């Protein structure tokens, strides 16, 4: 069966996008930054990693 797609809240998207824009020259946050963002947003570490991967692909 297919997994249900989770849509992030606007607040979480804004937090992640703001962080992404602050590191735009090298958009690969380290493990500590991803863990802190996961805790701040109430998401898992893997969700944060995937979001950054998808966001980098969006810029291509």
Coordinates of N, CA and C in Angstrom, one line a residue:
X1 N 0.8 -1.2 0.0 CA 0.0 0.0 0.0 C 0.9 1.3 0.0
X2 N 0.3 2.3 -0.5 CA 1.1 3.6 -0.6 C 1.0 4.3 0.8
X3 N 2.1 4.9 1.1 CA 2.2 5.7 2.3 C 1.5 7.1 2.0
X4 N 0.8 7.6 3.1 CA 0.2 8.8 3.0 C 1.2 10.0 3.0
X5 N 1.1 10.9 2.1 CA 2.1 12.0 2.0 C 1.8 13.0 3.1
X6 N 2.8 13.4 3.8 CA 2.6 14.4 4.9 C 3.0 15.8 4.3
X7 N 2.1 16.7 4.5 CA 2.4 18.1 4.1 C 2.8 18.9 5.3
X8 N 4.0 19.6 5.3 CA 4.5 20.3 6.4 C 3.6 21.6 6.6
X9 N 3.6 22.0 7.8 CA 2.8 23.2 8.2 C 3.6 24.4 7.6
X10 N 2.9 25.5 7.4 CA 3.5 26.7 6.8 C 4.6 27.2 7.8
X11 N 4.4 27.1 9.1 CA 5.4 27.5 10.0 C 6.7 26.7 9.9
X12 N 6.6 25.4 9.8 CA 7.8 24.5 9.6 C 8.4 24.8 8.3
X13 N 7.7 25.0 7.2 CA 8.2 25.4 5.9 C 9.0 26.7 6.0
X14 N 8.4 27.7 6.7 CA 9.1 29.0 6.8 C 10.4 28.8 7.6
X15 N 10.4 28.0 8.7 CA 11.6 27.8 9.4 C 12.7 27.2 8.6
X16 N 12.3 26.1 7.9 CA 13.3 25.4 7.0 C 13.8 26.3 5.9
X17 N 12.9 27.0 5.3 CA 13.3 27.9 4.1 C 14.2 29.0 4.6
X18 N 13.9 29.6 5.7 CA 14.8 30.6 6.3 C 16.2 30.1 6.6
X19 N 16.3 28.9 7.1 CA 17.6 28.3 7.4 C 18.3 28.0 6.1
X20 N 17.5 27.5 5.1 CA 18.1 27.1 3.8 C 18.7 28.4 3.2
X21 N 18.0 29.5 3.2 CA 18.5 30.7 2.6 C 19.7 31.3 3.3
X22 N 19.8 31.0 4.6 CA 21.0 31.5 5.4 C 22.3 30.7 5.0
X23 N 22.1 29.5 4.5 CA 23.3 28.7 4.1 C 23.3 28.4 2.6
X24 N 22.7 29.2 1.8 CA 22.6 29.0 0.4 C 23.9 28.7 -0.3
X25 N 25.0 29.3 0.1 CA 26.3 29.0 -0.6 C 26.7 27.5 -0.5
X26 N 26.4 26.9 0.6 CA 26.7 25.5 0.8 C 25.4 24.8 1.5
X27 N 24.4 24.5 0.8 CA 23.1 24.1 1.4 C 23.1 22.6 1.9
X28 N 24.1 22.3 2.6 CA 24.2 20.9 3.2 C 24.4 21.1 4.7
X29 N 23.4 21.2 5.5 CA 23.5 21.4 6.9 C 24.1 20.2 7.6
X30 N 24.9 20.4 8.6 CA 25.6 19.3 9.3 C 24.5 18.6 10.2
X31 N 25.0 17.5 10.8 CA 24.1 16.7 11.6 C 23.5 17.4 12.8
X32 N 24.3 18.3 13.4 CA 23.9 19.0 14.6 C 22.8 20.0 14.2
X33 N 22.9 20.7 13.0 CA 21.9 21.6 12.6 C 20.6 20.9 12.2
X34 N 20.7 19.8 11.5 CA 19.5 19.0 11.2 C 18.8 18.5 12.4
X35 N 19.6 18.1 13.4 CA 18.9 17.6 14.7 C 18.2 18.7 15.4
X36 N 18.9 19.9 15.4 CA 18.2 21.1 16.0 C 17.0 21.5 15.3
X37 N 17.0 21.5 14.0 CA 15.8 21.8 13.2 C 14.7 20.8 13.4
X38 N 15.1 19.5 13.5 CA 14.1 18.5 13.7 C 13.4 18.7 15.0
X39 N 14.1 19.0 16.1 CA 13.5 19.3 17.4 C 12.7 20.5 17.4
X40 N 13.2 21.6 16.7 CA 12.4 22.8 16.7 C 11.1 22.7 15.9
X41 N 11.1 21.9 14.8 CA 9.9 21.7 14.0 C 9.0 20.6 14.4
X42 N 9.5 19.7 15.3 CA 8.8 18.5 15.7 C 8.7 17.5 14.6
X43 N 9.8 17.4 13.8 CA 9.9 16.4 12.7 C 11.0 15.5 13.0
X44 N 11.1 14.4 12.2 CA 12.2 13.5 12.4 C 13.5 14.0 11.7
X45 N 14.6 13.5 12.1 CA 15.9 13.8 11.4 C 15.8 13.4 9.9
X46 N 15.2 12.3 9.6 CA 15.1 11.9 8.2 C 14.2 12.8 7.4
X47 N 13.1 13.3 8.0 CA 12.2 14.3 7.3 C 13.0 15.6 7.0
X48 N 13.8 16.0 7.9 CA 14.6 17.2 7.7 C 15.6 17.0 6.6
X49 N 16.3 15.9 6.6 CA 17.3 15.5 5.6 C 16.6 15.5 4.2
X50 N 15.4 14.8 4.1 CA 14.7 14.7 2.9 C 14.2 16.1 2.4
X51 N 13.8 16.9 3.3 CA 13.3 18.2 2.9 C 14.5 19.0 2.2
X52 N 15.7 18.9 2.8 CA 16.8 19.7 2.2 C 17.2 19.1 0.9
X53 N 17.1 17.7 0.8 CA 17.4 17.1 -0.5 C 16.5 17.6 -1.6
X54 N 15.2 17.6 -1.2 CA 14.2 18.0 -2.2 C 14.4 19.5 -2.5
X55 N 14.7 20.3 -1.5 CA 14.9 21.7 -1.8 C 16.1 22.0 -2.7
X56 N 17.2 21.3 -2.5 CA 18.3 21.5 -3.4 C 17.9 21.1 -4.8
X57 N 17.2 20.0 -4.9 CA 16.8 19.6 -6.3 C 15.9 20.6 -6.9
X58 N 15.1 21.3 -6.2 CA 14.2 22.3 -6.7 C 15.0 23.5 -7.3
X59 N 16.2 23.8 -6.8 CA 17.1 24.8 -7.3 C 17.8 24.5 -8.6
X60 N 17.8 23.2 -8.9 CA 18.6 22.8 -10.1 C 17.8 23.2 -11.4

